[in-house]
mmCIF file of C-alpha atoms in Angstrom:
data_model
loop_
_atom_site.group_PDB
_atom_site.id
_atom_site.type_symbol
_atom_site.label_atom_id
_atom_site.label_comp_id
_atom_site.label_asym_id
_atom_site.label_seq_id
_atom_site.Cartn_x
_atom_site.Cartn_y
_atom_site.Cartn_z
ATOM 1 C CA MET A 1 -2.101 30.414 7.798
ATOM 2 C CA LYS A 2 1.024 31.006 6.058
ATOM 3 C CA ASN A 3 2.906 28.430 8.378
ATOM 4 C CA GLU A 4 0.027 26.071 8.434
ATOM 5 C CA ILE A 5 0.147 25.846 4.491
ATOM 6 C CA TRP A 6 4.014 25.314 4.642
ATOM 7 C CA LEU A 7 3.553 22.489 7.392
ATOM 8 C CA THR A 8 1.043 20.988 5.210
ATOM 9 C CA VAL A 9 3.292 21.416 1.877
ATOM 10 C CA ILE A 10 6.342 19.783 3.774
ATOM 11 C CA GLY A 11 4.461 16.992 5.349
ATOM 12 C CA LEU A 12 2.628 16.020 2.636
ATOM 13 C CA GLY A 13 5.577 15.967 0.602
ATOM 14 C CA LEU A 14 7.665 13.880 2.935
ATOM 15 C CA ALA A 15 4.695 11.519 3.479
ATOM 16 C CA SER A 16 4.435 11.138 -0.284
ATOM 17 C CA PHE A 17 8.233 10.410 -0.570
ATOM 18 C CA ALA A 18 7.868 7.923 2.331
ATOM 19 C CA ILE A 19 5.079 5.903 0.527
ATOM 20 C CA ARG A 20 6.790 5.789 -2.915
ATOM 21 C CA LEU A 21 9.732 4.347 -1.380
ATOM 22 C CA SER A 22 8.031 1.888 0.981
ATOM 23 C CA GLY A 23 6.087 0.373 -2.103
ATOM 24 C CA TYR A 24 9.733 -0.540 -3.743
ATOM 25 C CA PHE A 25 10.893 -1.915 -0.272
ATOM 26 C CA LEU A 26 7.632 -3.632 -0.061
ATOM 27 C CA ALA A 27 7.706 -5.347 -3.274
ATOM 28 C CA LEU A 28 11.495 -6.314 -2.368
ATOM 29 C CA ARG A 29 10.145 -8.555 0.427
ATOM 30 C CA LEU A 30 7.491 -9.952 -1.324
ATOM 31 C CA PRO A 31 8.270 -13.666 -2.858
ATOM 32 C CA GLN A 32 8.250 -13.673 -6.722
ATOM 33 C CA SER A 33 6.353 -16.709 -7.272
ATOM 34 C CA GLY A 34 3.201 -18.300 -7.002
ATOM 35 C CA ALA A 35 -0.125 -16.147 -5.547
ATOM 36 C CA TRP A 36 1.918 -13.138 -4.841
ATOM 37 C CA THR A 37 3.398 -12.880 -8.284
ATOM 38 C CA ARG A 38 -0.355 -13.248 -9.795
ATOM 39 C CA GLY A 39 -1.711 -10.554 -7.385
ATOM 40 C CA LEU A 40 1.206 -7.865 -7.918
ATOM 41 C CA GLU A 41 0.499 -8.499 -11.800
ATOM 42 C CA ALA A 42 -2.668 -7.710 -11.409
ATOM 43 C CA LEU A 43 -2.313 -4.846 -9.137
ATOM 44 C CA PRO A 44 -1.911 -2.196 -11.794
ATOM 45 C CA GLY A 45 -5.194 -3.202 -13.743
ATOM 46 C CA CYS A 46 -7.216 -3.302 -10.699
ATOM 47 C CA LEU A 47 -5.545 -0.049 -9.598
ATOM 48 C CA ILE A 48 -6.595 1.751 -12.951
ATOM 49 C CA ALA A 49 -10.355 0.076 -12.796
ATOM 50 C CA ALA A 50 -10.501 1.224 -9.499
ATOM 51 C CA LEU A 51 -9.531 4.833 -10.553
ATOM 52 C CA VAL A 52 -11.946 4.856 -13.349
ATOM 53 C CA ALA A 53 -14.655 3.345 -11.079
ATOM 54 C CA LEU A 54 -14.180 6.572 -8.378
ATOM 55 C CA MET A 55 -14.174 8.848 -11.461
ATOM 56 C CA MET A 56 -17.272 7.775 -13.487
ATOM 57 C CA LEU A 57 -19.184 7.818 -10.076
ATOM 58 C CA LYS A 58 -18.476 11.273 -9.499
ATOM 59 C CA GLY A 59 -19.269 12.436 -13.190
ATOM 60 C CA GLY A 60 -22.927 12.720 -14.631
ATOM 61 C CA THR A 61 -24.593 11.601 -17.873
ATOM 62 C CA ILE A 62 -22.116 13.454 -19.974
ATOM 63 C CA GLU A 63 -19.044 11.822 -18.498
ATOM 64 C CA LEU A 64 -20.736 8.753 -18.457
ATOM 65 C CA LEU A 65 -21.429 8.550 -22.055
ATOM 66 C CA ALA A 66 -18.183 10.245 -22.978
ATOM 67 C CA GLY A 67 -16.205 7.341 -20.789
ATOM 68 C CA GLY A 68 -18.186 4.573 -22.788
ATOM 69 C CA THR A 69 -17.096 5.841 -25.926
ATOM 70 C CA VAL A 70 -13.536 6.373 -24.900
ATOM 71 C CA LEU A 71 -13.635 2.919 -24.042
ATOM 72 C CA LEU A 72 -14.726 1.840 -27.141
ATOM 73 C CA VAL A 73 -12.568 3.946 -29.031
ATOM 74 C CA ALA A 74 -9.503 2.697 -27.104
ATOM 75 C CA ALA A 75 -10.369 -1.004 -27.575
ATOM 76 C CA ARG A 76 -10.860 -0.492 -30.884
ATOM 77 C CA THR A 77 -7.702 1.997 -32.025
ATOM 78 C CA ARG A 78 -5.525 1.141 -28.811
ATOM 79 C CA ASN A 79 -4.451 4.987 -29.575
ATOM 80 C CA LEU A 80 -4.639 6.732 -26.416
ATOM 81 C CA PRO A 81 -4.320 10.363 -28.022
ATOM 82 C CA ILE A 82 -7.144 9.730 -30.092
ATOM 83 C CA SER A 83 -9.051 8.247 -27.215
ATOM 84 C CA MET A 84 -8.426 11.179 -25.010
ATOM 85 C CA LEU A 85 -9.382 13.743 -27.854
ATOM 86 C CA VAL A 86 -12.467 11.907 -28.624
ATOM 87 C CA GLY A 87 -13.498 11.896 -25.091
ATOM 88 C CA ILE A 88 -12.654 15.687 -24.504
ATOM 89 C CA LEU A 89 -14.578 16.608 -27.846
ATOM 90 C CA ILE A 90 -17.857 14.758 -26.674
ATOM 91 C CA VAL A 91 -17.529 16.191 -22.996
ATOM 92 C CA ALA A 92 -17.127 19.640 -24.651
ATOM 93 C CA GLY A 93 -20.031 19.415 -27.351
ATOM 94 C CA LEU A 94 -22.342 17.942 -24.562
ATOM 95 C CA ARG A 95 -21.751 20.427 -21.979
ATOM 96 C CA GLN A 96 -22.792 23.254 -24.660
ATOM 97 C CA PHE A 97 -26.249 21.805 -24.110
ATOM 98 C CA ALA A 98 -26.333 21.231 -20.587
ATOM 99 C CA MET B 1 29.759 3.821 -25.179
ATOM 100 C CA ARG B 2 26.792 1.878 -26.434
ATOM 101 C CA ALA B 3 25.168 1.833 -23.141
ATOM 102 C CA SER B 4 24.806 5.524 -22.873
ATOM 103 C CA SER B 5 23.361 5.909 -26.061
ATOM 104 C CA GLU B 6 20.611 3.101 -25.029
ATOM 105 C CA THR B 7 20.088 5.234 -21.870
ATOM 106 C CA ILE B 8 19.497 8.394 -24.004
ATOM 107 C CA SER B 9 17.302 6.536 -26.414
ATOM 108 C CA ASP B 10 15.211 5.253 -23.491
ATOM 109 C CA LEU B 11 15.067 8.491 -22.025
ATOM 110 C CA LEU B 12 13.613 10.217 -25.323
ATOM 111 C CA LEU B 13 10.953 7.123 -25.872
ATOM 112 C CA GLY B 14 9.775 7.561 -22.324
ATOM 113 C CA ALA B 15 9.494 11.221 -22.844
ATOM 114 C CA ARG B 16 7.482 10.767 -25.927
ATOM 115 C CA ASP B 17 5.370 7.961 -24.686
ATOM 116 C CA ILE B 18 4.256 10.103 -21.610
ATOM 117 C CA LEU B 19 3.090 13.105 -24.161
ATOM 118 C CA PRO B 20 -1.002 12.510 -23.839
ATOM 119 C CA MET B 21 -0.496 11.957 -19.899
ATOM 120 C CA ALA B 22 1.297 15.202 -19.846
ATOM 121 C CA PHE B 23 -1.188 16.925 -21.682
ATOM 122 C CA ALA B 24 -3.723 15.726 -19.235
ATOM 123 C CA ALA B 25 -1.652 16.698 -16.272
ATOM 124 C CA ALA B 26 -0.830 20.153 -17.670
ATOM 125 C CA THR B 27 -4.474 21.006 -17.825
ATOM 126 C CA TYR B 28 -5.166 19.608 -14.219
ATOM 127 C CA GLY B 29 -2.005 21.679 -12.930
ATOM 128 C CA THR B 30 -3.320 24.696 -14.634
ATOM 129 C CA ALA B 31 -6.387 24.352 -12.730
ATOM 130 C CA PHE B 32 -4.799 23.582 -9.250
ATOM 131 C CA GLY B 33 -2.547 26.498 -9.276
ATOM 132 C CA LEU B 34 -5.351 28.300 -10.154
ATOM 133 C CA VAL B 35 -7.123 27.038 -7.053
ATOM 134 C CA ALA B 36 -4.313 27.056 -4.761
ATOM 135 C CA THR B 37 -3.625 31.011 -5.432
ATOM 136 C CA GLN B 38 -7.146 31.805 -4.591
ATOM 137 C CA SER B 39 -7.233 29.843 -1.596
ATOM 138 C CA GLY B 40 -3.949 32.083 -0.039
ATOM 139 C CA PHE B 41 -1.395 29.781 -1.434
ATOM 140 C CA SER B 42 1.981 31.414 -2.181
ATOM 141 C CA PHE B 43 3.709 31.010 -5.457
ATOM 142 C CA LEU B 44 6.443 29.250 -3.674
ATOM 143 C CA GLN B 45 3.941 27.112 -1.962
ATOM 144 C CA SER B 46 2.137 25.778 -4.867
ATOM 145 C CA PHE B 47 5.394 25.474 -6.746
ATOM 146 C CA THR B 48 7.041 23.578 -3.851
ATOM 147 C CA MET B 49 3.907 21.207 -3.201
ATOM 148 C CA SER B 50 3.702 20.259 -7.013
ATOM 149 C CA ALA B 51 7.530 19.382 -6.733
ATOM 150 C CA MET B 52 7.063 17.306 -3.371
ATOM 151 C CA VAL B 53 3.813 15.911 -3.510
ATOM 152 C CA PHE B 54 3.784 15.097 -7.509
ATOM 153 C CA GLY B 55 0.085 13.822 -7.303
ATOM 154 C CA GLY B 56 -2.966 16.274 -8.620
ATOM 155 C CA SER B 57 -5.702 14.476 -6.344
ATOM 156 C CA ALA B 58 -3.763 14.385 -3.474
ATOM 157 C CA GLN B 59 -2.705 17.972 -3.367
ATOM 158 C CA LEU B 60 -6.200 19.482 -4.128
ATOM 159 C CA VAL B 61 -7.614 17.068 -1.156
ATOM 160 C CA ALA B 62 -4.818 18.304 1.204
ATOM 161 C CA LEU B 63 -5.787 22.308 0.036
ATOM 162 C CA ASP B 64 -9.204 21.405 0.411
ATOM 163 C CA GLN B 65 -9.257 20.189 3.968
ATOM 164 C CA LEU B 66 -6.685 23.255 4.680
ATOM 165 C CA THR B 67 -9.016 25.980 3.816
ATOM 166 C CA ALA B 68 -12.200 23.993 5.442
ATOM 167 C CA GLY B 69 -10.160 24.393 8.735
ATOM 168 C CA ALA B 70 -9.264 20.667 9.386
ATOM 169 C CA GLY B 71 -5.924 21.447 10.269
ATOM 170 C CA VAL B 72 -2.420 20.599 9.069
ATOM 171 C CA ALA B 73 -2.502 16.852 10.308
ATOM 172 C CA ALA B 74 -5.972 16.290 8.914
ATOM 173 C CA ALA B 75 -4.816 17.783 5.620
ATOM 174 C CA VAL B 76 -1.794 15.887 5.325
ATOM 175 C CA VAL B 77 -3.486 12.472 6.361
ATOM 176 C CA ALA B 78 -6.196 12.772 3.737
ATOM 177 C CA GLY B 79 -3.698 13.858 0.930
ATOM 178 C CA ALA B 80 -1.457 11.078 1.727
ATOM 179 C CA ALA B 81 -4.123 8.476 1.944
ATOM 180 C CA LEU B 82 -5.034 9.403 -1.737
ATOM 181 C CA ASN B 83 -1.201 8.876 -2.575
ATOM 182 C CA LEU B 84 -1.221 5.694 -0.631
ATOM 183 C CA ARG B 85 -1.977 3.911 -4.021
ATOM 184 C CA ILE B 86 1.373 4.936 -5.565
ATOM 185 C CA LEU B 87 2.910 2.662 -3.109
ATOM 186 C CA LEU B 88 1.334 0.059 -5.366
ATOM 187 C CA ILE B 89 3.173 1.228 -8.302
ATOM 188 C CA THR B 90 6.333 1.663 -7.115
ATOM 189 C CA ALA B 91 6.061 -1.784 -5.852
ATOM 190 C CA SER B 92 5.294 -2.776 -9.522
ATOM 191 C CA MET B 93 8.546 -0.873 -10.596
ATOM 192 C CA ARG B 94 10.421 -3.240 -8.838
ATOM 193 C CA ALA B 95 12.295 -4.668 -11.795
ATOM 194 C CA ALA B 96 13.348 -1.560 -12.967
ATOM 195 C CA LEU B 97 14.585 -0.193 -9.530
ATOM 196 C CA ILE B 98 16.427 -3.408 -8.431
ATOM 197 C CA GLN B 99 20.228 -3.236 -8.207
ATOM 198 C CA ARG B 100 20.202 0.476 -8.940
ATOM 199 C CA PRO B 101 22.602 2.649 -6.818
ATOM 200 C CA TRP B 102 20.552 4.262 -4.043
ATOM 201 C CA TRP B 103 20.088 7.905 -5.415
ATOM 202 C CA GLN B 104 18.756 6.485 -8.717
ATOM 203 C CA ILE B 105 16.157 4.421 -6.855
ATOM 204 C CA ALA B 106 15.188 7.658 -4.689
ATOM 205 C CA THR B 107 14.794 9.626 -7.866
ATOM 206 C CA GLY B 108 12.815 6.702 -9.614
ATOM 207 C CA VAL B 109 10.318 6.290 -6.989
ATOM 208 C CA HIS B 110 9.838 9.983 -7.047
ATOM 209 C CA LEU B 111 8.772 10.296 -10.283
ATOM 210 C CA ALA B 112 6.481 7.426 -9.996
ATOM 211 C CA THR B 113 2.575 8.345 -10.864
ATOM 212 C CA ASP B 114 -0.314 6.894 -12.277
ATOM 213 C CA ALA B 115 1.200 7.418 -15.580
ATOM 214 C CA SER B 116 4.082 5.241 -14.716
ATOM 215 C CA VAL B 117 1.382 2.332 -15.202
ATOM 216 C CA ALA B 118 0.899 3.728 -18.774
ATOM 217 C CA LEU B 119 4.291 3.664 -19.459
ATOM 218 C CA MET B 120 4.955 0.197 -18.084
ATOM 219 C CA GLN B 121 2.058 -1.016 -20.285
ATOM 220 C CA THR B 122 3.288 0.682 -23.489
ATOM 221 C CA ALA B 123 6.832 -0.974 -23.046
ATOM 222 C CA LYS B 124 5.041 -4.241 -22.250
ATOM 223 C CA GLN B 125 2.997 -3.654 -25.801
ATOM 224 C CA ARG B 126 6.383 -3.345 -27.446
ATOM 225 C CA GLY B 127 7.584 -6.594 -26.081
ATOM 226 C CA ALA B 128 9.909 -5.027 -23.340
ATOM 227 C CA LEU B 129 9.967 -4.354 -19.929
ATOM 228 C CA ALA B 130 10.179 -0.788 -19.166
ATOM 229 C CA SER B 131 13.689 -0.083 -18.279
ATOM 230 C CA TYR B 132 14.885 2.340 -15.760
ATOM 231 C CA TRP B 133 15.699 5.284 -17.862
ATOM 232 C CA TYR B 134 12.593 4.732 -20.155
ATOM 233 C CA LEU B 135 10.265 5.596 -16.932
ATOM 234 C CA PHE B 136 12.978 8.274 -15.795
ATOM 235 C CA GLY B 137 12.452 10.011 -19.162
ATOM 236 C CA GLY B 138 8.547 9.851 -19.056
ATOM 237 C CA GLY B 139 8.237 10.616 -15.154
ATOM 238 C CA ALA B 140 10.980 13.717 -15.489
ATOM 239 C CA LEU B 141 9.029 15.188 -18.157
ATOM 240 C CA LEU B 142 5.863 14.869 -16.565
ATOM 241 C CA LEU B 143 7.072 16.330 -13.522
ATOM 242 C CA LEU B 144 8.365 19.396 -15.458
ATOM 243 C CA VAL B 145 5.021 19.883 -17.239
ATOM 244 C CA TRP B 146 3.347 19.388 -13.705
ATOM 245 C CA VAL B 147 5.388 22.024 -12.018
ATOM 246 C CA PHE B 148 5.345 24.559 -14.892
ATOM 247 C CA SER B 149 1.305 24.436 -15.545
ATOM 248 C CA THR B 150 1.035 24.617 -11.529
ATOM 249 C CA SER B 151 3.193 27.892 -11.851
ATOM 250 C CA VAL B 152 1.411 29.093 -14.890
ATOM 251 C CA GLY B 153 -1.802 28.798 -12.951
ATOM 252 C CA ALA B 154 -0.493 30.590 -9.845
ATOM 253 C CA VAL B 155 0.910 33.298 -11.757
ATOM 254 C CA LEU B 156 -2.205 33.981 -13.608
ATOM 255 C CA SER B 157 -4.617 32.871 -11.379
ATOM 256 C CA ARG B 158 -7.406 35.312 -12.944
ATOM 257 C CA GLY B 159 -8.303 35.333 -16.603
ATOM 258 C CA ILE B 160 -7.750 31.759 -17.336
ATOM 259 C CA PRO B 161 -11.108 30.684 -18.988
ATOM 260 C CA ASP B 162 -12.604 27.737 -16.988
ATOM 261 C CA PRO B 163 -11.396 24.224 -18.425
ATOM 262 C CA ALA B 164 -14.292 22.550 -17.788
ATOM 263 C CA ARG B 165 -16.005 24.675 -20.471
ATOM 264 C CA PHE B 166 -13.821 22.846 -23.018
ATOM 265 C CA GLY B 167 -14.227 19.639 -21.389
ATOM 266 C CA LEU B 168 -9.856 19.838 -20.516
ATOM 267 C CA ASP B 169 -11.069 18.589 -17.238
ATOM 268 C CA PHE B 170 -12.416 15.071 -18.738
ATOM 269 C CA ALA B 171 -8.778 14.934 -20.064
ATOM 270 C CA ILE B 172 -7.657 12.809 -17.339
ATOM 271 C CA VAL B 173 -10.605 10.906 -17.063
ATOM 272 C CA ALA B 174 -10.277 9.747 -20.700
ATOM 273 C CA VAL B 175 -6.437 8.787 -20.104
ATOM 274 C CA PHE B 176 -7.420 6.142 -17.264
ATOM 275 C CA ILE B 177 -10.471 4.880 -19.465
ATOM 276 C CA ALA B 178 -8.041 4.576 -22.497
ATOM 277 C CA LEU B 179 -5.600 2.559 -20.725
ATOM 278 C CA LEU B 180 -8.247 -0.029 -19.610
ATOM 279 C CA PRO B 181 -8.307 -2.232 -22.641
ATOM 280 C CA GLY B 182 -4.244 -2.623 -23.031
ATOM 281 C CA LEU B 183 -4.333 -3.544 -19.184
ATOM 282 C CA TRP B 184 -7.054 -6.306 -19.529
ATOM 283 C CA ARG B 185 -5.491 -10.045 -19.931
ATOM 284 C CA GLY B 186 -8.426 -11.531 -20.490
ATOM 285 C CA LYS B 187 -11.277 -13.031 -18.599
ATOM 286 C CA ARG B 188 -9.167 -13.989 -15.893
ATOM 287 C CA ASP B 189 -9.046 -10.057 -15.235
ATOM 288 C CA LEU B 190 -13.002 -10.041 -14.772
ATOM 289 C CA ALA B 191 -13.160 -11.014 -11.203
ATOM 290 C CA PRO B 192 -10.177 -8.926 -9.784
ATOM 291 C CA TRP B 193 -11.657 -5.680 -11.463
ATOM 292 C CA LEU B 194 -15.034 -5.984 -10.431
ATOM 293 C CA THR B 195 -13.634 -6.595 -7.072
ATOM 294 C CA ALA B 196 -11.489 -3.515 -7.117
ATOM 295 C CA SER B 197 -14.366 -1.350 -8.777
ATOM 296 C CA GLY B 198 -17.240 -2.719 -6.601
ATOM 297 C CA ILE B 199 -15.452 -1.979 -3.488
ATOM 298 C CA VAL B 200 -14.593 1.651 -4.607
ATOM 299 C CA ALA B 201 -18.230 2.023 -5.557
ATOM 300 C CA VAL B 202 -19.270 0.814 -2.310
ATOM 301 C CA PHE B 203 -17.106 2.830 -0.515
ATOM 302 C CA VAL B 204 -17.901 5.785 -2.222
ATOM 303 C CA LEU B 205 -21.417 5.698 -1.905
ATOM 304 C CA THR B 206 -21.143 5.082 1.860
ATOM 305 C CA ILE B 207 -18.518 6.977 3.182
ATOM 306 C CA PRO B 208 -17.546 9.658 0.227
ATOM 307 C CA ASP B 209 -14.977 11.201 2.275
ATOM 308 C CA PHE B 210 -12.382 8.142 2.169
ATOM 309 C CA ALA B 211 -11.877 7.901 -1.661
ATOM 310 C CA GLY B 212 -7.983 7.294 -1.287
ATOM 311 C CA TRP B 213 -8.889 4.333 1.142
ATOM 312 C CA ALA B 214 -11.391 3.271 -0.863
ATOM 313 C CA LEU B 215 -8.860 3.145 -3.942
ATOM 314 C CA LEU B 216 -6.453 1.375 -1.871
ATOM 315 C CA PHE B 217 -8.555 -1.351 -0.564
ATOM 316 C CA GLY B 218 -10.109 -1.928 -3.782
ATOM 317 C CA ALA B 219 -7.173 -2.402 -5.924
ATOM 318 C CA VAL B 220 -5.285 -4.637 -3.447
ATOM 319 C CA SER B 221 -8.844 -6.702 -2.935
ATOM 320 C CA GLY B 222 -8.729 -7.219 -6.621
ATOM 321 C CA ALA B 223 -5.126 -8.453 -6.450
ATOM 322 C CA VAL B 224 -5.892 -10.775 -3.645
ATOM 323 C CA VAL B 225 -8.692 -12.184 -5.878
ATOM 324 C CA ALA B 226 -6.231 -12.559 -8.619
ATOM 325 C CA GLY B 227 -3.795 -13.838 -6.540
ATOM 326 C CA VAL B 228 -5.678 -16.677 -4.570
ATOM 327 C CA ARG B 229 -7.346 -17.672 -8.051
ATOM 328 C CA HIS B 230 -5.463 -20.550 -9.800
ATOM 329 C CA GLU B 231 -6.933 -20.852 -13.159
ATOM 330 C CA GLU B 232 -5.311 -19.417 -15.870
#
């Protein structure tokens, strides 16, 4: 088991570095205009939208409620720490009753 | 000398702007260290994994596969699938990395995480492109916090109250949700975002074990929709 853990740790570490490096080299080869640019510029938003969808699907009613509130607060205040705090407080509060 | 003082102020600004994400990472990291020790990881193994992989969900999934007896190859592939999305992030860091010496590129890409998206977004709202040292300052602090909190979790391993009781497991979710309004560029983002999140939803509801691929496939499909459409 000990060796298996080390192999996984090192293997995943090297794989992660290769992934990070190849993203940059991939971007170097892509054309910097037209459809490719529009796609690349939309990529961060699409990625975070996908992440949030994944996290929300894994959560229950409490997480959905808190998530919706965080979205509203963030849209209104554009303040990351405040939005985060509101989310944590709602989840912590509602879980006391769950 | 002006260049170097600019470097330092960028470093500090990046470190400051990453603080909310660092807080979220600290709770996640402590939880990871705890689970890792309970699954038979030594301190050095958790420490090395956090320093090298630098991706909470990838580390957890690999650990989970390993303890489930799936073997090294399956654990590495599952973890790598979750970290594949970082490829999209280093791709969007192109402007900050280009024309840097190779060792700065190597360090810069290693420090890339989902939080780098938040940094680039924050810089954009200030009306500037995220510079190399800005991203470096934020990424380096996040890595330190990540490795440190993993170590704390690994050392204590018992006696830490369940973070879920205080809603702390939601911190990381809240960070990503709070990023959305800033990333929204108006109606033209609607179709790409619906595509991205819709594909993830279909994936998760049909083949839940492939979350990493779902993220990559969803995000890329959304970007393709944005690329193909012409209206502004």
